[in-house]
mmCIF file of C-alpha atoms and ligand atoms in Angstrom:
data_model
loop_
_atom_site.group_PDB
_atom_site.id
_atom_site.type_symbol
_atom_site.label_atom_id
_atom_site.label_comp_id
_atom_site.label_asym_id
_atom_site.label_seq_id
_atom_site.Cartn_x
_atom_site.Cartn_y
_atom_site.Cartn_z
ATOM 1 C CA UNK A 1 127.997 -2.194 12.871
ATOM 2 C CA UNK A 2 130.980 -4.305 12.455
ATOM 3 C CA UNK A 3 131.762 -6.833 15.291
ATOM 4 C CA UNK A 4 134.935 -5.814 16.818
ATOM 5 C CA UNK A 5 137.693 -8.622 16.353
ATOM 6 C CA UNK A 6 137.485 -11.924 14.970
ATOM 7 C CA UNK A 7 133.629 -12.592 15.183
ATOM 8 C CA UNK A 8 133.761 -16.112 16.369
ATOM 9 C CA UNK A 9 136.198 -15.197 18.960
ATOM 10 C CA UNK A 10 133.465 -14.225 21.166
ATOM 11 C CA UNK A 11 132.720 -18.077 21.563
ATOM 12 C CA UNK A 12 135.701 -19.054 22.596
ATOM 13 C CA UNK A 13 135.146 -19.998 25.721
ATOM 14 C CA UNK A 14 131.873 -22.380 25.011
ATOM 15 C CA UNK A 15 133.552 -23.767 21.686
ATOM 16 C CA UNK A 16 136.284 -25.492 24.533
ATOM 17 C CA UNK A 17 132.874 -27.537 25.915
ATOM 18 C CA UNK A 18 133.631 -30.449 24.180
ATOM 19 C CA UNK A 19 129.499 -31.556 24.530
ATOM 20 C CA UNK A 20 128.998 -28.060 22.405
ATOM 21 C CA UNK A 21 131.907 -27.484 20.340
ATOM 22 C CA UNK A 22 131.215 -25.720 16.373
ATOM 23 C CA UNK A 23 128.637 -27.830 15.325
ATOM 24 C CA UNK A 24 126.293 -26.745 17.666
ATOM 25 C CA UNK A 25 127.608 -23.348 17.807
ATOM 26 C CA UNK A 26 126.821 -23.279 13.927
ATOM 27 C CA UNK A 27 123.045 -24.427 14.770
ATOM 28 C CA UNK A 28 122.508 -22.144 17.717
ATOM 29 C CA UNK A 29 123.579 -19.103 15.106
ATOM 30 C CA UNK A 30 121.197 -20.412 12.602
ATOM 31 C CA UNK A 31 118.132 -20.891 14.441
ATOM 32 C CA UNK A 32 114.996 -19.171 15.019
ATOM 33 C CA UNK A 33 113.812 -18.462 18.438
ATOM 34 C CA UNK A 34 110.608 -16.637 19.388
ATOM 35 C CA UNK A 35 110.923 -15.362 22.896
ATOM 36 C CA UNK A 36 107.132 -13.988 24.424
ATOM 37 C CA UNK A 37 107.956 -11.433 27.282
ATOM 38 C CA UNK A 38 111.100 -9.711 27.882
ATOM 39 C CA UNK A 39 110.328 -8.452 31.560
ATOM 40 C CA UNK A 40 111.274 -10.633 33.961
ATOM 41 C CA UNK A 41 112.047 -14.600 32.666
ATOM 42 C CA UNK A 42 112.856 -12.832 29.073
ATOM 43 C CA UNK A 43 115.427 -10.598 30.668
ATOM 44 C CA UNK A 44 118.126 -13.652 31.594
ATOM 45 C CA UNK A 45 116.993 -15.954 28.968
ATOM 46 C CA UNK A 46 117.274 -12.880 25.929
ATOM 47 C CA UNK A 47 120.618 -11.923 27.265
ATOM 48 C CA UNK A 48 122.074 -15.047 27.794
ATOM 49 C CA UNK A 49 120.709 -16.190 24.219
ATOM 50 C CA UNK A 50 122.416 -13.526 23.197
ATOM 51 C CA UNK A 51 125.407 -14.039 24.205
ATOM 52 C CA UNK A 52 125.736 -17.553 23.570
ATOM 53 C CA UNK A 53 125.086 -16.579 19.613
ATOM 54 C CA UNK A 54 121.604 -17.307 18.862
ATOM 55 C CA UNK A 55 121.598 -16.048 15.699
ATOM 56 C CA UNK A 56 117.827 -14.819 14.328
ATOM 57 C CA UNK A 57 115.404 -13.835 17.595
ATOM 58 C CA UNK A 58 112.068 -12.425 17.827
ATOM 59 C CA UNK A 59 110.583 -10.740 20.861
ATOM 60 C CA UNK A 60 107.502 -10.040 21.669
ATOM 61 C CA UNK A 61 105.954 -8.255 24.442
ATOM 62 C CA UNK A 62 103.353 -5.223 24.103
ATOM 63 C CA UNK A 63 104.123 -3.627 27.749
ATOM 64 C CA UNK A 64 106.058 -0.575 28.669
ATOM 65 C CA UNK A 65 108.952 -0.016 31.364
ATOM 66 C CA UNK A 66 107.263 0.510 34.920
ATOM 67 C CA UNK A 67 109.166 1.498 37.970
ATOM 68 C CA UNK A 68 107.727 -1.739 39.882
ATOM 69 C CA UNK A 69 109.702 -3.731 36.876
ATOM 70 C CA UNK A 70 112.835 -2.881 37.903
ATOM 71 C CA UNK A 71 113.407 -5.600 41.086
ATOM 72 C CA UNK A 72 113.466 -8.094 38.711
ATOM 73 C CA UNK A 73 113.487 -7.228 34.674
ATOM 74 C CA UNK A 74 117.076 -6.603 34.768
ATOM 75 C CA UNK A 75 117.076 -5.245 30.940
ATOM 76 C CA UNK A 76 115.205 -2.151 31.754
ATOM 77 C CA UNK A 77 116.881 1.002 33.430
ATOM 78 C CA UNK A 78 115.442 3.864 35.372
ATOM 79 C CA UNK A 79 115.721 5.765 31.615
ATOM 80 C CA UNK A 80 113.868 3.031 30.225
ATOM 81 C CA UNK A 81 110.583 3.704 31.954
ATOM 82 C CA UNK A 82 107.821 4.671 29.385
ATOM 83 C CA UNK A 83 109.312 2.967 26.617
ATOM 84 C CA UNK A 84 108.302 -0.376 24.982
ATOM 85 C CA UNK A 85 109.944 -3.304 26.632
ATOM 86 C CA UNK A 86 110.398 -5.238 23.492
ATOM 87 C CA UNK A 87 112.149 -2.187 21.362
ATOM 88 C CA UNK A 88 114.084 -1.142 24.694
ATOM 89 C CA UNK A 89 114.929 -4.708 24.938
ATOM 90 C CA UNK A 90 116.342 -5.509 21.464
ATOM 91 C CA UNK A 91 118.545 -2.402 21.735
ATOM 92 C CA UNK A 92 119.944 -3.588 24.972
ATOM 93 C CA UNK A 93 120.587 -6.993 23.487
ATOM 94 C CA UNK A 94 121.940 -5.680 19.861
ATOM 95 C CA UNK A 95 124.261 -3.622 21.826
ATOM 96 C CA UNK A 96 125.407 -6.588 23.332
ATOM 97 C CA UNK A 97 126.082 -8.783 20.213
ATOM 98 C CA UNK A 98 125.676 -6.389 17.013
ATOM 99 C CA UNK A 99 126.021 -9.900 14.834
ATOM 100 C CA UNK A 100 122.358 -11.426 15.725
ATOM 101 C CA UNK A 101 118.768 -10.732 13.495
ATOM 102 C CA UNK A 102 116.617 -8.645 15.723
ATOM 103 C CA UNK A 103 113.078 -8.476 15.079
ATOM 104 C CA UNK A 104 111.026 -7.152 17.760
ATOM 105 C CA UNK A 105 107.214 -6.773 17.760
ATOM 106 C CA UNK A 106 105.436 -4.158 20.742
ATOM 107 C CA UNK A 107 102.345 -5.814 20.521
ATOM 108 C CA UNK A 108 100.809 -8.112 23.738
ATOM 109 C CA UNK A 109 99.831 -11.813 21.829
ATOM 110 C CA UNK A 110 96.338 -12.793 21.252
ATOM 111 C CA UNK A 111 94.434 -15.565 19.783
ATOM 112 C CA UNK A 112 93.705 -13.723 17.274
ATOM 113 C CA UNK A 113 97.347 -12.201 16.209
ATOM 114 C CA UNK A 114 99.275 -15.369 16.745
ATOM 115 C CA UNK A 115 99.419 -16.783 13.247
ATOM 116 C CA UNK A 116 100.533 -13.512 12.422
ATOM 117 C CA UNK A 117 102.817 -12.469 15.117
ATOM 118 C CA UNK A 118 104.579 -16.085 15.295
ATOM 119 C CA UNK A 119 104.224 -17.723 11.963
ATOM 120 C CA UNK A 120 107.466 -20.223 11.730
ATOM 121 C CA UNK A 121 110.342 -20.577 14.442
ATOM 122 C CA UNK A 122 112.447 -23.116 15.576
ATOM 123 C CA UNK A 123 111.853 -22.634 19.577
ATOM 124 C CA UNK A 124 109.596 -20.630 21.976
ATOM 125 C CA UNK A 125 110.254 -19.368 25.131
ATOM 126 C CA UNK A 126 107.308 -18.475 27.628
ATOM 127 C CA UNK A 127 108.494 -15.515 29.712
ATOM 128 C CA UNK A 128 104.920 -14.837 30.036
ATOM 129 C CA UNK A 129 103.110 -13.834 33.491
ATOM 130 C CA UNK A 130 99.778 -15.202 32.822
ATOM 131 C CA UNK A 131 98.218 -18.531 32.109
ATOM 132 C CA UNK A 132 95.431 -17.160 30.011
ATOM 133 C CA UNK A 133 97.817 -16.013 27.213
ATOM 134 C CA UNK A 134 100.243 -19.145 27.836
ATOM 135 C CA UNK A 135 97.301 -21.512 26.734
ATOM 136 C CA UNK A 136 96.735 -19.405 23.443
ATOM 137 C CA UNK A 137 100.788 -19.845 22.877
ATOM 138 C CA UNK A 138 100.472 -23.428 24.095
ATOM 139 C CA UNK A 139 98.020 -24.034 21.561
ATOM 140 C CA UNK A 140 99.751 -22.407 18.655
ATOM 141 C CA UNK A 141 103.000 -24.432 19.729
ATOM 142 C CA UNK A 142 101.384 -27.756 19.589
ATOM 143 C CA UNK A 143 99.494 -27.134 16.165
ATOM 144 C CA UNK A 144 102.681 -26.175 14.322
ATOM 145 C CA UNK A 145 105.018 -29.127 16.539
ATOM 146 C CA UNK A 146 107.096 -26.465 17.964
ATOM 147 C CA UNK A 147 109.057 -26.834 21.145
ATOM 148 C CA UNK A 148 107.365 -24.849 24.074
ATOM 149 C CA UNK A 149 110.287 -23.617 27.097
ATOM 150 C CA UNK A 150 107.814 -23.115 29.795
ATOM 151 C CA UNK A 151 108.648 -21.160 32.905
ATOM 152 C CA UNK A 152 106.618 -19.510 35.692
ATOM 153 C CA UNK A 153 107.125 -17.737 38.970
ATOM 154 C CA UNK A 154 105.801 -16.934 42.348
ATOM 155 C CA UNK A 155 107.408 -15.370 45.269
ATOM 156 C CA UNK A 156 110.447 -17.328 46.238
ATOM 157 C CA UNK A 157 109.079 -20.405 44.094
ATOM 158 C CA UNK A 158 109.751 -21.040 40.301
ATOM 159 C CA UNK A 159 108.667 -23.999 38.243
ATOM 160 C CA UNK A 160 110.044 -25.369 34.128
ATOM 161 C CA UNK A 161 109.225 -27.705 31.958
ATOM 162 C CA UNK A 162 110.199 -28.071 28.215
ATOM 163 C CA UNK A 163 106.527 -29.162 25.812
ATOM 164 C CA UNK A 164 108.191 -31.233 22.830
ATOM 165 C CA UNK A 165 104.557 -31.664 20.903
ATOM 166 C CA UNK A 166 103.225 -35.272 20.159
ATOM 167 C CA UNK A 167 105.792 -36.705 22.648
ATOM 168 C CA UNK A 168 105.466 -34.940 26.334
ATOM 169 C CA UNK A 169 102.596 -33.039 28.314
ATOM 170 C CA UNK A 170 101.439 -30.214 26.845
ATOM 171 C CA UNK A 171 100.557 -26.699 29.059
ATOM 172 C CA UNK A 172 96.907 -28.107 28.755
ATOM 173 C CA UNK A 173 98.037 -31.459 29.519
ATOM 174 C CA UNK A 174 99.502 -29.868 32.907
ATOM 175 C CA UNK A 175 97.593 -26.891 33.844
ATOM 176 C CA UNK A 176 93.786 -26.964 32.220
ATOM 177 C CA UNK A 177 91.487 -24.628 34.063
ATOM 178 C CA UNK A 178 94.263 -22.629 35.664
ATOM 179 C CA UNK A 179 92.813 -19.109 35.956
ATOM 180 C CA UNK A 180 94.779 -16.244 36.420
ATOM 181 C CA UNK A 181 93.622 -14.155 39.821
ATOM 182 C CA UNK A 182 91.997 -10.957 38.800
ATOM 183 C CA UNK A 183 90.590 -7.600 40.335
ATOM 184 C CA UNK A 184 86.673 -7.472 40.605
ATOM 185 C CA UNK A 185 87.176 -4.822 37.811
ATOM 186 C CA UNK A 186 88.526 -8.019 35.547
ATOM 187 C CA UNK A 187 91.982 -6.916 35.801
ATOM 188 C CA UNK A 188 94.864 -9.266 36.713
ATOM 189 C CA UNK A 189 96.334 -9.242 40.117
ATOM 190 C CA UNK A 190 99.890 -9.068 39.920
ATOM 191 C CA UNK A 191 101.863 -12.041 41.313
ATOM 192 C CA UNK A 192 104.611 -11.032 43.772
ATOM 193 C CA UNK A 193 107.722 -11.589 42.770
ATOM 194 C CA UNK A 194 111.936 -11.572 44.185
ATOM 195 C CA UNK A 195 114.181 -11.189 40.998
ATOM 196 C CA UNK A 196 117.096 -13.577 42.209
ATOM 197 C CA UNK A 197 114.328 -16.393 41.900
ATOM 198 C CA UNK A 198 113.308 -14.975 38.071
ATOM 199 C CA UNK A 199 116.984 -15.171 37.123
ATOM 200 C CA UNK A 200 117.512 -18.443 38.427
ATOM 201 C CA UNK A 201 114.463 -19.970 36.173
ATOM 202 C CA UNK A 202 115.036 -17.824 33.480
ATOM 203 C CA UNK A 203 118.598 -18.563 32.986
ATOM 204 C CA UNK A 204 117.615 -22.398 32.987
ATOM 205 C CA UNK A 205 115.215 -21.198 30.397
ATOM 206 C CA UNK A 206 118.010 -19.983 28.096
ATOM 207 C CA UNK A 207 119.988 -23.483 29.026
ATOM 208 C CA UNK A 208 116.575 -24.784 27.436
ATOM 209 C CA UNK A 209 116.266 -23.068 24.649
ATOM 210 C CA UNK A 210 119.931 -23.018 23.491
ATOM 211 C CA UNK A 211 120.253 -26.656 23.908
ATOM 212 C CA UNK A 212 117.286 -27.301 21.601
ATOM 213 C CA UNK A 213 118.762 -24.937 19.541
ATOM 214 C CA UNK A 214 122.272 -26.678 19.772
ATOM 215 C CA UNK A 215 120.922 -30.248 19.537
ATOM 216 C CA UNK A 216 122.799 -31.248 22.582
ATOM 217 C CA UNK A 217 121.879 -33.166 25.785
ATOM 218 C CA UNK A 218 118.126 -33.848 27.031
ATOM 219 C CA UNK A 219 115.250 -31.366 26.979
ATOM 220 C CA UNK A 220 113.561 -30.744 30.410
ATOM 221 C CA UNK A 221 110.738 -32.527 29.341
ATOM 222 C CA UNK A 222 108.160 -35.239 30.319
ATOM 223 C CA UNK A 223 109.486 -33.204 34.075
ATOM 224 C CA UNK A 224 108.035 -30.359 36.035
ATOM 225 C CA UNK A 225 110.685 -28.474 37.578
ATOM 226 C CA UNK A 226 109.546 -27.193 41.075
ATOM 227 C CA UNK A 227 112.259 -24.554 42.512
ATOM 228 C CA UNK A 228 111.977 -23.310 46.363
ATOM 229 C CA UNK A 229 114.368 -20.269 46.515
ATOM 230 C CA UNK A 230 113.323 -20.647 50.448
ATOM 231 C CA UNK A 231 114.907 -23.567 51.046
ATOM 232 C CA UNK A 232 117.337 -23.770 48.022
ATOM 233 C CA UNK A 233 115.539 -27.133 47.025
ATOM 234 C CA UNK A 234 115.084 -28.125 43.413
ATOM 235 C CA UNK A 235 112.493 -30.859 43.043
ATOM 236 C CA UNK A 236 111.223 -32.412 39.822
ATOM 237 C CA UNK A 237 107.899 -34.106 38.953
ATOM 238 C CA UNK A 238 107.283 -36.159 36.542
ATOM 239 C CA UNK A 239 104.939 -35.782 34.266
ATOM 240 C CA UNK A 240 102.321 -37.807 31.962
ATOM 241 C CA UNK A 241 100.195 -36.484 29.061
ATOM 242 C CA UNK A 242 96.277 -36.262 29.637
ATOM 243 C CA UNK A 243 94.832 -38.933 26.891
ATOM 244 C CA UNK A 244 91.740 -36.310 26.472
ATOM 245 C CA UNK A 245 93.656 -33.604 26.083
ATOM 246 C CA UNK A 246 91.848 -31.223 23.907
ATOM 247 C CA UNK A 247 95.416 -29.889 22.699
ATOM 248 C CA UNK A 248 97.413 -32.327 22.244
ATOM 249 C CA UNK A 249 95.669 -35.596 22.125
ATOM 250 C CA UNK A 250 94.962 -36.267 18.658
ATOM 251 C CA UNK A 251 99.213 -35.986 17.726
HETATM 252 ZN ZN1 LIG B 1 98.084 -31.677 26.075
#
């Protein structure tokens, strides 16, 4: 489908920012960025990377559309419930800028499909909702040097930090031995969740990601961003890589 108008002239606006301007515009449209779960964090941070231009993105989630998704994974529509998030996803987000590479993959990530499922990209975004698959992407991220956007959420609280391998904390580094809570039964407990508090992270996530994209300004990095959406308080810690770190260590 043909963009309507002058297909630039959707950037307008952000082209004015003199601290983005073409240049990064240009390297925005030609990079690669992976982004693992498009419920709630992937729902800001895949439309506002989107928007913003990001030209070639690959999403990955292997869920479908619940009715209990819908406080917070503000892609998804009442219509939408059945279908894979990641297919239901892309559509939503093509629809949006018809001029992006789409590639979306309806498969949940493993250690063992990784290689496969994320072989070369220029950023990742976690959207993820558990640790045990973060460390797997963690892992994969700091093998192949590639910048990590890590976000998580709880309740009213939300927390960020951007992994830039060999030269800040990696999600080892942070969080080793962090175990998911699960059922008896081995299943995962789901964490509760307000959606105001998943946009506000996620659409720092995006910032994230299309600033590494962009080349422009400072990472979130070598900082843990702690966010109390009870209180309105942002608070940041800072962070220092574990010399043992089975991860990250040896770079
Ligand atoms: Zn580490």
């Amino acid at each position: 489908m043909d963009t309507p108008g002058n297909a630039q002239e959707r950037y307008t606006r952000q082209l004015k920012i003199p601290q983005w301007g073409e240049a990064a515009q240009q390297k925005l449209q030609a990079a690669h960025i992976t982004v693992v779960g498009t419920g709630g964090l992937g729902s800001p941070v895949l439309y506002y990377l989107a928007a913003a231009g990001a030209g070639k993105l690959r999403l990955i989630d292997g869920d479908k559309v619940d009715i209990s998704n819908l406080n917070r994974q503000i892609l998804f529509a009442e219509e939408d419930i059945g279908k894979y998030k990641a297919q239901r996803a892309a559509e939503k987000i093509g629809a949006l800028n018809s001029d992006i590479e789409l590639e979306f993959i309806a498969e949940t990530l493993t250690a063992e499909n990784i290689e496969a499922l994320i072989p070369a990209t220029d950023v990742i975004v976690d959207c993820l909702d558990n640790f045990s698959t973060r460390f797997v992407l963690n892992k994969h991220a700091v093998s192949r040097a590639i910048p990590l956007v890590h976000a998580g959420i709880h309740s009213f609280s939300g927390q960020l930090t951007t992994i830039l391998p060999g030269r800040t904390p990696c999600l080892e580094c942070l969080f080793a031995g962090m175990k998911d809570p699960t059922l008896e039964s081995g299943a995962r407990i789901p964490s509760p969740v307000l959606g105001a508090v998943v946009g506000v992270i996620g659409s720092l996530q995006a910032l994230e990601a299309i600033k590494i994209a962009g080349q422009v300004g400072n990472a979130y990095a070598q900082r843990l961003l702690i966010y109390d959406g009870l209180s309105g308080n942002f608070n940041e810690i800072e962070v220092v890589r574990d010399v043992n770190c089975p991860v990250c260590a040896a770079l």
